[in-house]
GROMACS .gro file of C-alpha atoms in nm:
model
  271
    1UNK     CA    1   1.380   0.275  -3.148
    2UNK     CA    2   1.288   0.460  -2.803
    3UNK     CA    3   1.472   0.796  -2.948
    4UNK     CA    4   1.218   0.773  -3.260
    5UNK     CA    5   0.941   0.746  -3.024
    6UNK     CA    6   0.977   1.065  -2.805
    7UNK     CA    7   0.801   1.264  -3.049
    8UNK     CA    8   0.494   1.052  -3.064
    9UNK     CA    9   0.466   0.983  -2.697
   10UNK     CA   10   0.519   1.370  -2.576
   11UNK     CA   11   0.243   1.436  -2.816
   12UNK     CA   12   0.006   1.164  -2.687
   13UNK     CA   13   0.132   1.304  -2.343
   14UNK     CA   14   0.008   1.658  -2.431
   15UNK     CA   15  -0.345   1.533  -2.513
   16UNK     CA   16  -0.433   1.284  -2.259
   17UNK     CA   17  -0.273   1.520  -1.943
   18UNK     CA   18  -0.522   1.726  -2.079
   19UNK     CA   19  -0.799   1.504  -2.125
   20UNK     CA   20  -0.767   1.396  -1.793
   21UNK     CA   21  -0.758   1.767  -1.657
   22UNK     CA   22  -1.104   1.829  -1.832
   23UNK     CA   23  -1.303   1.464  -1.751
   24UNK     CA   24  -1.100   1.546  -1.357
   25UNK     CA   25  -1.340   1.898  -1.355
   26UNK     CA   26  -1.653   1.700  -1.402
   27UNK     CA   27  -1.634   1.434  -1.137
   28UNK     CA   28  -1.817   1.717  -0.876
   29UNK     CA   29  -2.082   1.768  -1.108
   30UNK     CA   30  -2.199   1.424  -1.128
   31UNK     CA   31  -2.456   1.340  -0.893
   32UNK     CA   32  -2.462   0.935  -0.877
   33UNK     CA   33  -2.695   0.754  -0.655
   34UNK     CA   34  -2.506   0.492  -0.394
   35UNK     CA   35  -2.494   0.150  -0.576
   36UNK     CA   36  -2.723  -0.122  -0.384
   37UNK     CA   37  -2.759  -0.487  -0.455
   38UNK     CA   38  -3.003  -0.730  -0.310
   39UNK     CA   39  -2.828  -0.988  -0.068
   40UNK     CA   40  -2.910  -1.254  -0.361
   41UNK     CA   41  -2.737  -1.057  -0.667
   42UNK     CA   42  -2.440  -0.952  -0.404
   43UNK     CA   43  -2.410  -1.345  -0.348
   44UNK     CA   44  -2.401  -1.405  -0.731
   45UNK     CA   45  -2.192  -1.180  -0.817
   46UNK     CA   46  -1.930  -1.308  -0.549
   47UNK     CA   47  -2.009  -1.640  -0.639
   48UNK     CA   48  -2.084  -1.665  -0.994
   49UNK     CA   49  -1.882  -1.420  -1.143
   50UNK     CA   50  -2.206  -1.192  -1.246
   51UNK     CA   51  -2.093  -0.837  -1.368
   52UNK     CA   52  -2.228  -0.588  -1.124
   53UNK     CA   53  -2.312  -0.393  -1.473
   54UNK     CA   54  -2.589  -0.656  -1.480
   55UNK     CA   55  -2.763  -0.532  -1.169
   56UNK     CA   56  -2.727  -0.173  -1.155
   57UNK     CA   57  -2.560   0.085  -1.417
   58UNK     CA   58  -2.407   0.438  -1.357
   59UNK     CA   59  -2.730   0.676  -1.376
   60UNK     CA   60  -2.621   0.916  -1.646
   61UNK     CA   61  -2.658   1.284  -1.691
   62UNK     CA   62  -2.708   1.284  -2.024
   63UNK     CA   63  -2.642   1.689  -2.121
   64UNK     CA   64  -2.349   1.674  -1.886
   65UNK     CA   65  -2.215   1.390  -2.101
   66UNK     CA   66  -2.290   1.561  -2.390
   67UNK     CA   67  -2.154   1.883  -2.285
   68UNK     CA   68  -1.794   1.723  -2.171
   69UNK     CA   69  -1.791   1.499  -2.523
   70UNK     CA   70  -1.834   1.859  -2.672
   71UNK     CA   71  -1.501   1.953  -2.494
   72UNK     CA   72  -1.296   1.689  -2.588
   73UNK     CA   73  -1.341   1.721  -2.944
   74UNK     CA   74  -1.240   2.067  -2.915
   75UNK     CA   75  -0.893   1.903  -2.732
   76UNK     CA   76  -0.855   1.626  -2.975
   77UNK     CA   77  -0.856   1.907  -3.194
   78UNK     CA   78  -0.632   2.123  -3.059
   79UNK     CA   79  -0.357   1.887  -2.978
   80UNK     CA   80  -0.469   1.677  -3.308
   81UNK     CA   81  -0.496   1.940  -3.575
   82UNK     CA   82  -0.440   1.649  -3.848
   83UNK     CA   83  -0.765   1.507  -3.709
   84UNK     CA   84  -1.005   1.844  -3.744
   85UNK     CA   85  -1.185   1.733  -4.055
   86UNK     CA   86  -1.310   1.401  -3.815
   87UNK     CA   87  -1.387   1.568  -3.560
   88UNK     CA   88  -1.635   1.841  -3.719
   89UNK     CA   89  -1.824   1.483  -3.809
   90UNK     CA   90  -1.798   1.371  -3.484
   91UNK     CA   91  -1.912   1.714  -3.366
   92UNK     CA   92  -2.219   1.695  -3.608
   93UNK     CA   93  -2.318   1.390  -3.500
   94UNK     CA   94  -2.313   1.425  -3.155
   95UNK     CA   95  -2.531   1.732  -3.208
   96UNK     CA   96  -2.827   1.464  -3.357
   97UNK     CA   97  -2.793   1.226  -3.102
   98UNK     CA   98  -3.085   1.166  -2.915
   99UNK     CA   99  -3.192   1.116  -2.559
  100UNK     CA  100  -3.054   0.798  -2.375
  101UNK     CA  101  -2.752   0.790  -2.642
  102UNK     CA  102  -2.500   0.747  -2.403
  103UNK     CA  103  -2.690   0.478  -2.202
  104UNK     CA  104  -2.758   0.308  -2.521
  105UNK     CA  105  -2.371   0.291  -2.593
  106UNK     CA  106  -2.287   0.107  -2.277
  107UNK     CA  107  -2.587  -0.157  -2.380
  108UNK     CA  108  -2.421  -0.194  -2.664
  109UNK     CA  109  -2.087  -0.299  -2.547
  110UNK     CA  110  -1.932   0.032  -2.513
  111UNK     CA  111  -2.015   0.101  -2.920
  112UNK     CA  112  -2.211   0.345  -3.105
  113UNK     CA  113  -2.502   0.158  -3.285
  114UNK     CA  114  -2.491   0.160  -3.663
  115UNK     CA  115  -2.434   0.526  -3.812
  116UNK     CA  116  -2.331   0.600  -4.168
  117UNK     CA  117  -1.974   0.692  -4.113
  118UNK     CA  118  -1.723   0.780  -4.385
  119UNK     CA  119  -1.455   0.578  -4.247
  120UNK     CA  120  -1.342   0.333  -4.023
  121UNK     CA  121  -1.080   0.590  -3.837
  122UNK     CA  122  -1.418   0.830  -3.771
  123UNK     CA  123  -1.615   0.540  -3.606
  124UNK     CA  124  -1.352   0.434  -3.347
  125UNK     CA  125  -1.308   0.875  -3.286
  126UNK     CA  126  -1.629   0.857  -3.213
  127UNK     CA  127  -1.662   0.553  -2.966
  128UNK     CA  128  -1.368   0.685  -2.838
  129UNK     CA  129  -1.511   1.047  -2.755
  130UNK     CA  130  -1.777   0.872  -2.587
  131UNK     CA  131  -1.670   0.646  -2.397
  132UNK     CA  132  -1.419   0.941  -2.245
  133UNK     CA  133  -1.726   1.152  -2.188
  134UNK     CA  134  -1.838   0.874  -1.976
  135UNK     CA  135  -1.535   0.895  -1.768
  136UNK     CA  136  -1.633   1.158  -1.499
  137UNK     CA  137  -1.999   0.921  -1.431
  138UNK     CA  138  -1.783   0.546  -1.440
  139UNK     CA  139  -1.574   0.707  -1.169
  140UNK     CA  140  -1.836   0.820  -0.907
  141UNK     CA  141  -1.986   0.493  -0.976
  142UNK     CA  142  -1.680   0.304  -0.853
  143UNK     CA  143  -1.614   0.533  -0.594
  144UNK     CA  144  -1.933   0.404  -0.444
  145UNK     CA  145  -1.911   0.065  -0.458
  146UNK     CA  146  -1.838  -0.147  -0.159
  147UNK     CA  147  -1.476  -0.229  -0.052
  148UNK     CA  148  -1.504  -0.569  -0.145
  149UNK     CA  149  -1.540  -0.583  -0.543
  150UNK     CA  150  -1.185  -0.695  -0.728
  151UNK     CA  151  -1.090  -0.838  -0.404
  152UNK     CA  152  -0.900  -1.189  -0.432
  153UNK     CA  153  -1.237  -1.415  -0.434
  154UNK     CA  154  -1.276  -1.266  -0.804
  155UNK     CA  155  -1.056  -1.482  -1.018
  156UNK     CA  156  -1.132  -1.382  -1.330
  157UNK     CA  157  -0.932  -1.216  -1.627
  158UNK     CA  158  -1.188  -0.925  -1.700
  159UNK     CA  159  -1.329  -0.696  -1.486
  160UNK     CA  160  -1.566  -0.732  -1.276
  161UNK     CA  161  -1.786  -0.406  -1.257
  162UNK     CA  162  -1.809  -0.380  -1.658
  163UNK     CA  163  -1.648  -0.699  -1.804
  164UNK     CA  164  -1.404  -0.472  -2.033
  165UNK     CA  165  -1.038  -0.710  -2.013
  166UNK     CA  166  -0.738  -0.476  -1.844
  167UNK     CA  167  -0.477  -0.292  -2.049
  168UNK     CA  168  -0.262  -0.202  -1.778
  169UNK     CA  169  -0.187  -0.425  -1.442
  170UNK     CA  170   0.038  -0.327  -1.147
  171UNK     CA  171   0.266  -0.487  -0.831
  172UNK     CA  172   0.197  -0.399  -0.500
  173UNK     CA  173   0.536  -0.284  -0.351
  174UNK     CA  174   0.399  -0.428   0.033
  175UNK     CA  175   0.322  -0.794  -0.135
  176UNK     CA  176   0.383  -0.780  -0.466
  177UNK     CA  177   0.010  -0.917  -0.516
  178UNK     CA  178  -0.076  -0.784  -0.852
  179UNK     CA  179  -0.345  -0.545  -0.943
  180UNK     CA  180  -0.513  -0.530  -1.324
  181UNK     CA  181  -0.671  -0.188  -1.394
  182UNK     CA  182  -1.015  -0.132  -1.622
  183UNK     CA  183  -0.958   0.096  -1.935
  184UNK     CA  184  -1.301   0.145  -1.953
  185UNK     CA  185  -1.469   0.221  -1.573
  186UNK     CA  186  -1.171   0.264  -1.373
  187UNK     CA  187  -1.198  -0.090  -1.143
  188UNK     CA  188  -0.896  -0.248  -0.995
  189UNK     CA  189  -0.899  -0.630  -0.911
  190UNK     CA  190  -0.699  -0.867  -0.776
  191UNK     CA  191  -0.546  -1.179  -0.988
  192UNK     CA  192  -0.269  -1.385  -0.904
  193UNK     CA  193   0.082  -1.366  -1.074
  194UNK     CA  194   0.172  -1.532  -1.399
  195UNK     CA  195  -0.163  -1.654  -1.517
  196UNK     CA  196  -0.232  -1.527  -1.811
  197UNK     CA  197  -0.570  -1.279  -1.790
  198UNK     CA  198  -0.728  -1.425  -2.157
  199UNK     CA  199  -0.683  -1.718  -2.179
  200UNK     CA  200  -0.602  -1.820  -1.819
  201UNK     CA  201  -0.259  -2.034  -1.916
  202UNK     CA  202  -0.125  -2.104  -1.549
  203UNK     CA  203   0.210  -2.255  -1.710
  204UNK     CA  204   0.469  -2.048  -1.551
  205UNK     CA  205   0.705  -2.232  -1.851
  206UNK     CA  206   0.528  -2.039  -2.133
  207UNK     CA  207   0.423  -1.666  -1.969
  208UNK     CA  208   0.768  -1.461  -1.879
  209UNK     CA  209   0.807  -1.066  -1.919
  210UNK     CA  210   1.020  -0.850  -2.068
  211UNK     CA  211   1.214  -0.531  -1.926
  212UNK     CA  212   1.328  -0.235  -2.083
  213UNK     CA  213   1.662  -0.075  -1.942
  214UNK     CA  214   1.560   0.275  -2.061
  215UNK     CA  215   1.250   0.216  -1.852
  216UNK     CA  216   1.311   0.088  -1.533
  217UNK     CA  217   0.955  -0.038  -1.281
  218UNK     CA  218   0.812  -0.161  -1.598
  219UNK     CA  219   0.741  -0.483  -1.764
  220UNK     CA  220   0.561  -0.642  -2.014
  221UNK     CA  221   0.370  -0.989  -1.994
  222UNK     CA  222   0.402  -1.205  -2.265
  223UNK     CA  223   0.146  -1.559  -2.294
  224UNK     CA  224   0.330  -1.790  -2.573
  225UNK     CA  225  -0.001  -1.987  -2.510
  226UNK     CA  226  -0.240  -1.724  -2.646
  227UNK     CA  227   0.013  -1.432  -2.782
  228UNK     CA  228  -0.147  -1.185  -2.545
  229UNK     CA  229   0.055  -0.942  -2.332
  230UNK     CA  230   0.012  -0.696  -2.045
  231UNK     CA  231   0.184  -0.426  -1.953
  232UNK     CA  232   0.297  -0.347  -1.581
  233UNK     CA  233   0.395  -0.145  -1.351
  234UNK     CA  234   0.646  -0.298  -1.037
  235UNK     CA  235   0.599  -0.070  -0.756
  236UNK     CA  236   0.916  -0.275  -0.607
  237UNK     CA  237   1.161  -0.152  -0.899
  238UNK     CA  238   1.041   0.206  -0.933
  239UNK     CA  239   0.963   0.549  -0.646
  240UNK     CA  240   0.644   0.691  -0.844
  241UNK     CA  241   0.418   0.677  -1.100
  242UNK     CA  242   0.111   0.923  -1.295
  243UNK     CA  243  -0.229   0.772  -1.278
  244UNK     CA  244  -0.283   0.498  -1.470
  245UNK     CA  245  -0.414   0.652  -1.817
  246UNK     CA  246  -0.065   0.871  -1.817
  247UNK     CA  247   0.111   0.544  -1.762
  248UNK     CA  248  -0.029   0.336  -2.029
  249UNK     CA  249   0.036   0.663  -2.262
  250UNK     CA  250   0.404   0.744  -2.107
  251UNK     CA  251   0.500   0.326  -2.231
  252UNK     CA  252   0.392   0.328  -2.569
  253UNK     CA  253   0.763   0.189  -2.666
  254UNK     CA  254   0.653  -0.140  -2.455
  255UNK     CA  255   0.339  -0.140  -2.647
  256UNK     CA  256   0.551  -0.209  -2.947
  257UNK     CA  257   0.837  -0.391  -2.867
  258UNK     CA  258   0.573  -0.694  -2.774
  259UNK     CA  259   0.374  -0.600  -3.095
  260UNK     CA  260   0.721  -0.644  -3.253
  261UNK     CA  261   0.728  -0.989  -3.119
  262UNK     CA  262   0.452  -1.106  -3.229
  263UNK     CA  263   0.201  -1.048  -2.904
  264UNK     CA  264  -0.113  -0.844  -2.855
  265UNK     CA  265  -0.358  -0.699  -2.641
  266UNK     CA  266  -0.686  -0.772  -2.739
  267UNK     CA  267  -0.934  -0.500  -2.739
  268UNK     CA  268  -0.660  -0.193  -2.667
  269UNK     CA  269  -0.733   0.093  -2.821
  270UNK     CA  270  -0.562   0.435  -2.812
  271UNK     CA  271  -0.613   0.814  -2.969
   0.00000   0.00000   0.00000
């Protein structure tokens, strides 16, 4: 099953190593304004579990966004040249957009409001050229938040700059304290080991991982309460790893073997 996949993944490889090259080369440009909270939203947000979303969003360049979503079609397209009829619509449509369209997507739960699309597969291209145009503007906006935000006093299965629920998670090799990861802004936060991040199932009895032999540091999740899983990385069982996009793209086979099973991860999505 793993042989089969080589193919697929050094393909998905190719286009995300070079997504990430691109979105890398426009973190200097964006100019992002240090996030500041009033003692009373800080103390909510600790307290209450209040998105920090709700307070204060990423101040967007919109033409910069526009500019970088411009240059990932053109690598979707060269890495994706099955795709190059969908992406000339995306292309098109992206040239109509008007001001505050990128803002307006992250009101609307990281979605493009109602457009006439011609299929389902060209709607999801689009939200996903988006929200990787975003990228560059999410990650000076974490970069500036205080120290304290994922820390262990947020115990919650989502995250809590954006709210978007993890796709990836990894193990400390120091403690072994384990880390979930944001597909959507970047965030890291703390939650504790074997409690399922969905539907927060504590029951060590029904939440166990699997292993892979061919791919050793890694593990997969599994909830039998809810039928979610997660993948991770164990920095104990493995010398290195990519950032966390390549990761998630490099362990596609994990992705599904526990889709095999019977076990999802709500939300995932992936070019």
């Amino acid at each position: 099953m793993l042989s089969d996949l080589n193919d697929v993944v050094a393909q998905a490889m190719r286009l995300y190593t070079e997504l990430q090259e691109i979105k890398k080369a426009y973190v200097p440009q964006v100019k992002q304004a240090q996030p500041s909270f009033s003692k009373d939203e800080w103390k909510e947000h600790r307290e209450n579990g209040i998105l920090l979303f709700k307070y204060q969003k990423p101040v967007l360049d919109e033409v910069l966004c526009l500019r970088l979503a411009d240059e990932i079609c053109d690598c979707i397209k060269r890495n994706r040249p099955e795709l190059k009829d969908q992406v000339e619509s995306i292309v098109q449509i992206m040239d109509r957009v008007a001001d505050g369209f990128f803002s307006e997507f992250m009101q609307n739960d990281n979605r493009v409001s109602a457009t006439d699309f011609s299929s389902s597969q060209e709607e999801k291209l689009l939200n996903f050229v988006v929200g990787q145009a975003l990228h560059p503007s999410l990650e000076k906006y974490i970069s500036l938040l205080p120290q304290e935000v994922g820390d262990d006093q947020w115990q919650h299965g989502h995250c809590p700059v954006c709210g978007v629920m993890p796709n990836f998670s990894y193990l400390r090799q120091e403690d072994g304290k384990r880390y979930l990861i944001c597909p959507f802004c970047g965030q890291e936060w703390y939650y504790r080991n074997l409690v399922c991040p969905w539907c927060g199932n504590d029951d060590h009895k029904s939440i166990s991982y699997l292993e892979v032999v061919e791919m050793p540091g890694y593990e997969v999740y599994v909830c039998d309460n809810c039928h979610s899983y997660l993948k991770t990385y164990n920095a104990k069982k493995a010398a290195s790893h990519d950032d966390w996009v390549l990761e998630d793209v490099k362990t596609l086979a994990l992705d599904l073997i526990a889709q095999k099973r019977g076990y999802a991860c709500p939300g995932k999505q992936m070019m």
